[in-house]
């Protein structure tokens, strides 16, 4: 049997389950506007398990035996659904990001620049940073989708951002650079 945590360490792509609709502490429904805490642990057969806790249950959760087995945790808030029209530009950028992540080693710089752009526009939310094999990585959540992405982080000063932006514009197919002021 493949160990998912070992696989995670080599591929840096973590399959994190979606948010639970109920608090793992006392089964209260997690409502829009509520803050909650997510805890990631490894199950008996190395599967990734996510437990979500309301703010009232979190102090008890961090004292539990389960917390000692944690692989990660974060605080979040369930956003109220907005009736905004999704921007085609951001949708295309998010779609391109997902496509580039299918071959991350070949597209690291483009992936990172897209993540900065999408984070600035609040389409991606940085949940956790970690170091692995001498590199910085970020665990990002796609806003309102409860989907997670692991992305290598680069110092912006080391990138040739103009060249990366041109490559992204070509891949996006609109002939326009992602504007520097958005980065």
Tab-separated table of C-alpha atoms in Angstrom:
chain	number	residue	atom	x	y	z
A	1	UNK	CA	0.000	0.000	0.000
A	2	UNK	CA	1.296	3.437	-0.930
A	3	UNK	CA	1.766	5.835	1.943
A	4	UNK	CA	-0.049	9.066	1.007
A	5	UNK	CA	2.230	11.110	3.266
A	6	UNK	CA	5.322	9.750	1.515
A	7	UNK	CA	3.658	10.478	-1.814
A	8	UNK	CA	2.893	13.982	-0.549
A	9	UNK	CA	6.536	14.491	0.361
A	10	UNK	CA	7.715	13.589	-3.111
A	11	UNK	CA	5.012	15.254	-5.208
A	12	UNK	CA	4.049	18.128	-2.899
A	13	UNK	CA	0.425	17.775	-3.935
A	14	UNK	CA	-1.829	17.136	-0.977
A	15	UNK	CA	-5.358	15.867	-1.470
A	16	UNK	CA	-7.165	17.580	1.395
A	17	UNK	CA	-10.809	16.652	1.897
A	18	UNK	CA	-13.403	19.411	1.647
A	19	UNK	CA	-14.689	21.179	4.740
A	20	UNK	CA	-17.132	19.274	6.854
A	21	UNK	CA	-20.546	20.860	7.230
A	22	UNK	CA	-20.542	20.011	10.935
A	23	UNK	CA	-18.207	20.722	13.837
A	24	UNK	CA	-16.219	17.593	14.702
A	25	UNK	CA	-16.517	18.485	18.392
A	26	UNK	CA	-20.259	18.581	18.973
A	27	UNK	CA	-21.822	18.308	15.500
A	28	UNK	CA	-23.009	21.935	15.318
A	29	UNK	CA	-23.626	23.081	11.754
A	30	UNK	CA	-20.896	25.430	10.525
A	31	UNK	CA	-22.744	28.508	9.203
A	32	UNK	CA	-21.767	31.366	6.904
A	33	UNK	CA	-19.865	34.017	8.856
A	34	UNK	CA	-18.529	31.525	11.434
A	35	UNK	CA	-14.848	31.129	12.164
A	36	UNK	CA	-13.674	27.544	12.333
A	37	UNK	CA	-10.439	25.590	12.647
A	38	UNK	CA	-9.324	22.759	10.384
A	39	UNK	CA	-7.059	19.969	11.591
A	40	UNK	CA	-5.326	17.513	9.247
A	41	UNK	CA	-4.234	14.136	10.620
A	42	UNK	CA	-3.067	10.839	9.181
A	43	UNK	CA	-5.514	7.957	9.522
A	44	UNK	CA	-4.619	4.373	10.374
A	45	UNK	CA	-4.234	3.427	6.705
A	46	UNK	CA	-2.278	6.628	5.873
A	47	UNK	CA	-5.288	8.446	4.421
A	48	UNK	CA	-5.603	12.185	4.943
A	49	UNK	CA	-8.339	13.050	7.440
A	50	UNK	CA	-9.701	16.544	7.928
A	51	UNK	CA	-11.632	17.578	11.005
A	52	UNK	CA	-13.260	20.994	11.354
A	53	UNK	CA	-14.054	22.578	14.713
A	54	UNK	CA	-16.106	25.613	15.697
A	55	UNK	CA	-14.352	28.260	17.807
A	56	UNK	CA	-15.959	26.913	21.001
A	57	UNK	CA	-14.645	23.359	20.462
A	58	UNK	CA	-11.153	24.282	19.264
A	59	UNK	CA	-9.602	24.778	22.758
A	60	UNK	CA	-10.653	21.208	23.620
A	61	UNK	CA	-9.390	19.864	20.287
A	62	UNK	CA	-5.863	21.242	20.768
A	63	UNK	CA	-5.642	19.428	24.107
A	64	UNK	CA	-6.732	16.110	22.630
A	65	UNK	CA	-4.583	13.134	21.695
A	66	UNK	CA	-5.677	13.646	18.091
A	67	UNK	CA	-3.955	17.051	18.012
A	68	UNK	CA	-0.631	15.390	18.835
A	69	UNK	CA	-0.915	13.471	15.544
A	70	UNK	CA	-1.531	16.616	13.492
A	71	UNK	CA	0.035	17.166	10.083
A	72	UNK	CA	-1.264	20.728	9.912
A	73	UNK	CA	-4.022	23.082	11.017
A	74	UNK	CA	-5.399	26.527	10.198
A	75	UNK	CA	-8.120	28.984	11.078
A	76	UNK	CA	-10.671	30.071	8.515
A	77	UNK	CA	-14.029	31.752	8.160
A	78	UNK	CA	-17.004	30.629	6.121
A	79	UNK	CA	-17.712	33.497	3.796
A	80	UNK	CA	-21.194	34.694	3.001
A	81	UNK	CA	-22.035	33.840	-0.576
A	82	UNK	CA	-21.784	36.883	-2.776
A	83	UNK	CA	-23.973	37.418	-5.790
A	84	UNK	CA	-21.108	38.698	-7.862
A	85	UNK	CA	-20.585	37.812	-11.473
A	86	UNK	CA	-17.382	35.794	-11.703
A	87	UNK	CA	-14.678	37.485	-13.717
A	88	UNK	CA	-13.771	35.631	-16.866
A	89	UNK	CA	-10.190	36.848	-16.424
A	90	UNK	CA	-9.862	35.269	-12.975
A	91	UNK	CA	-11.654	32.095	-14.060
A	92	UNK	CA	-9.233	31.693	-16.953
A	93	UNK	CA	-6.253	32.344	-14.664
A	94	UNK	CA	-7.505	29.754	-12.164
A	95	UNK	CA	-8.123	27.231	-14.943
A	96	UNK	CA	-4.610	27.833	-16.299
A	97	UNK	CA	-3.151	27.403	-12.803
A	98	UNK	CA	-4.829	24.003	-12.468
A	99	UNK	CA	-3.535	22.981	-15.903
A	100	UNK	CA	0.023	24.074	-15.083
A	101	UNK	CA	-0.098	22.135	-11.812
A	102	UNK	CA	-0.423	18.925	-13.826
A	103	UNK	CA	3.281	19.378	-14.676
A	104	UNK	CA	4.533	21.512	-11.775
A	105	UNK	CA	8.277	21.036	-12.275
A	106	UNK	CA	8.063	22.462	-15.814
A	107	UNK	CA	5.929	25.470	-14.820
A	108	UNK	CA	7.089	26.487	-11.325
A	109	UNK	CA	7.583	30.199	-12.020
A	110	UNK	CA	4.306	30.589	-13.920
A	111	UNK	CA	2.457	28.713	-11.179
A	112	UNK	CA	3.900	30.983	-8.508
A	113	UNK	CA	3.141	34.222	-10.403
A	114	UNK	CA	-0.437	33.051	-11.041
A	115	UNK	CA	-0.799	32.213	-7.337
A	116	UNK	CA	0.338	35.732	-6.387
A	117	UNK	CA	-2.102	37.258	-8.884
A	118	UNK	CA	-4.992	35.062	-7.695
A	119	UNK	CA	-4.123	35.659	-4.022
A	120	UNK	CA	-4.151	39.410	-4.569
A	121	UNK	CA	-7.597	39.115	-6.120
A	122	UNK	CA	-8.720	36.912	-3.194
A	123	UNK	CA	-9.353	33.887	-5.415
A	124	UNK	CA	-6.628	31.938	-3.567
A	125	UNK	CA	-6.037	32.040	0.181
A	126	UNK	CA	-2.654	31.122	1.658
A	127	UNK	CA	-3.370	28.775	4.563
A	128	UNK	CA	0.073	27.553	5.533
A	129	UNK	CA	3.730	27.905	4.535
A	130	UNK	CA	6.308	25.191	5.056
A	131	UNK	CA	9.850	24.327	4.048
A	132	UNK	CA	10.654	21.103	2.263
A	133	UNK	CA	14.011	20.045	0.799
A	134	UNK	CA	15.386	23.576	1.006
A	135	UNK	CA	12.431	25.284	-0.705
A	136	UNK	CA	9.475	27.278	0.607
A	137	UNK	CA	6.006	25.963	-0.208
A	138	UNK	CA	2.528	27.352	0.332
A	139	UNK	CA	-0.715	25.499	0.938
A	140	UNK	CA	-3.410	27.560	-0.811
A	141	UNK	CA	-7.177	27.186	-0.664
A	142	UNK	CA	-9.262	28.105	-3.688
A	143	UNK	CA	-11.805	30.581	-2.289
A	144	UNK	CA	-15.361	29.267	-1.950
A	145	UNK	CA	-14.372	25.866	-3.365
A	146	UNK	CA	-12.680	24.129	-0.426
A	147	UNK	CA	-10.016	22.825	-2.807
A	148	UNK	CA	-6.328	23.000	-1.882
A	149	UNK	CA	-3.167	23.467	-3.947
A	150	UNK	CA	0.475	23.189	-2.934
A	151	UNK	CA	2.680	25.750	-4.687
A	152	UNK	CA	6.419	26.414	-4.537
A	153	UNK	CA	7.174	29.963	-3.345
A	154	UNK	CA	9.922	32.025	-4.980
A	155	UNK	CA	11.392	35.368	-3.893
A	156	UNK	CA	10.027	37.808	-6.488
A	157	UNK	CA	13.461	39.396	-6.838
A	158	UNK	CA	14.846	36.139	-8.273
A	159	UNK	CA	12.254	35.906	-11.056
A	160	UNK	CA	12.239	37.606	-14.419
A	161	UNK	CA	8.614	38.638	-13.920
A	162	UNK	CA	8.224	40.395	-17.284
A	163	UNK	CA	9.204	37.214	-19.147
A	164	UNK	CA	6.988	35.065	-16.933
A	165	UNK	CA	4.067	37.460	-17.463
A	166	UNK	CA	4.526	37.304	-21.243
A	167	UNK	CA	4.520	33.499	-21.162
A	168	UNK	CA	1.364	33.563	-19.040
A	169	UNK	CA	-0.334	36.033	-21.380
A	170	UNK	CA	0.379	33.714	-24.294
A	171	UNK	CA	-1.001	30.741	-22.372
A	172	UNK	CA	-4.074	32.707	-21.325
A	173	UNK	CA	-4.568	33.568	-24.984
A	174	UNK	CA	-5.640	37.166	-24.470
A	175	UNK	CA	-2.387	38.817	-25.498
A	176	UNK	CA	-2.397	40.936	-22.333
A	177	UNK	CA	0.143	40.677	-19.550
A	178	UNK	CA	-1.036	40.216	-16.019
A	179	UNK	CA	-0.489	43.758	-14.859
A	180	UNK	CA	2.470	44.312	-12.531
A	181	UNK	CA	0.357	46.431	-10.213
A	182	UNK	CA	-1.661	43.303	-9.376
A	183	UNK	CA	1.456	41.524	-8.131
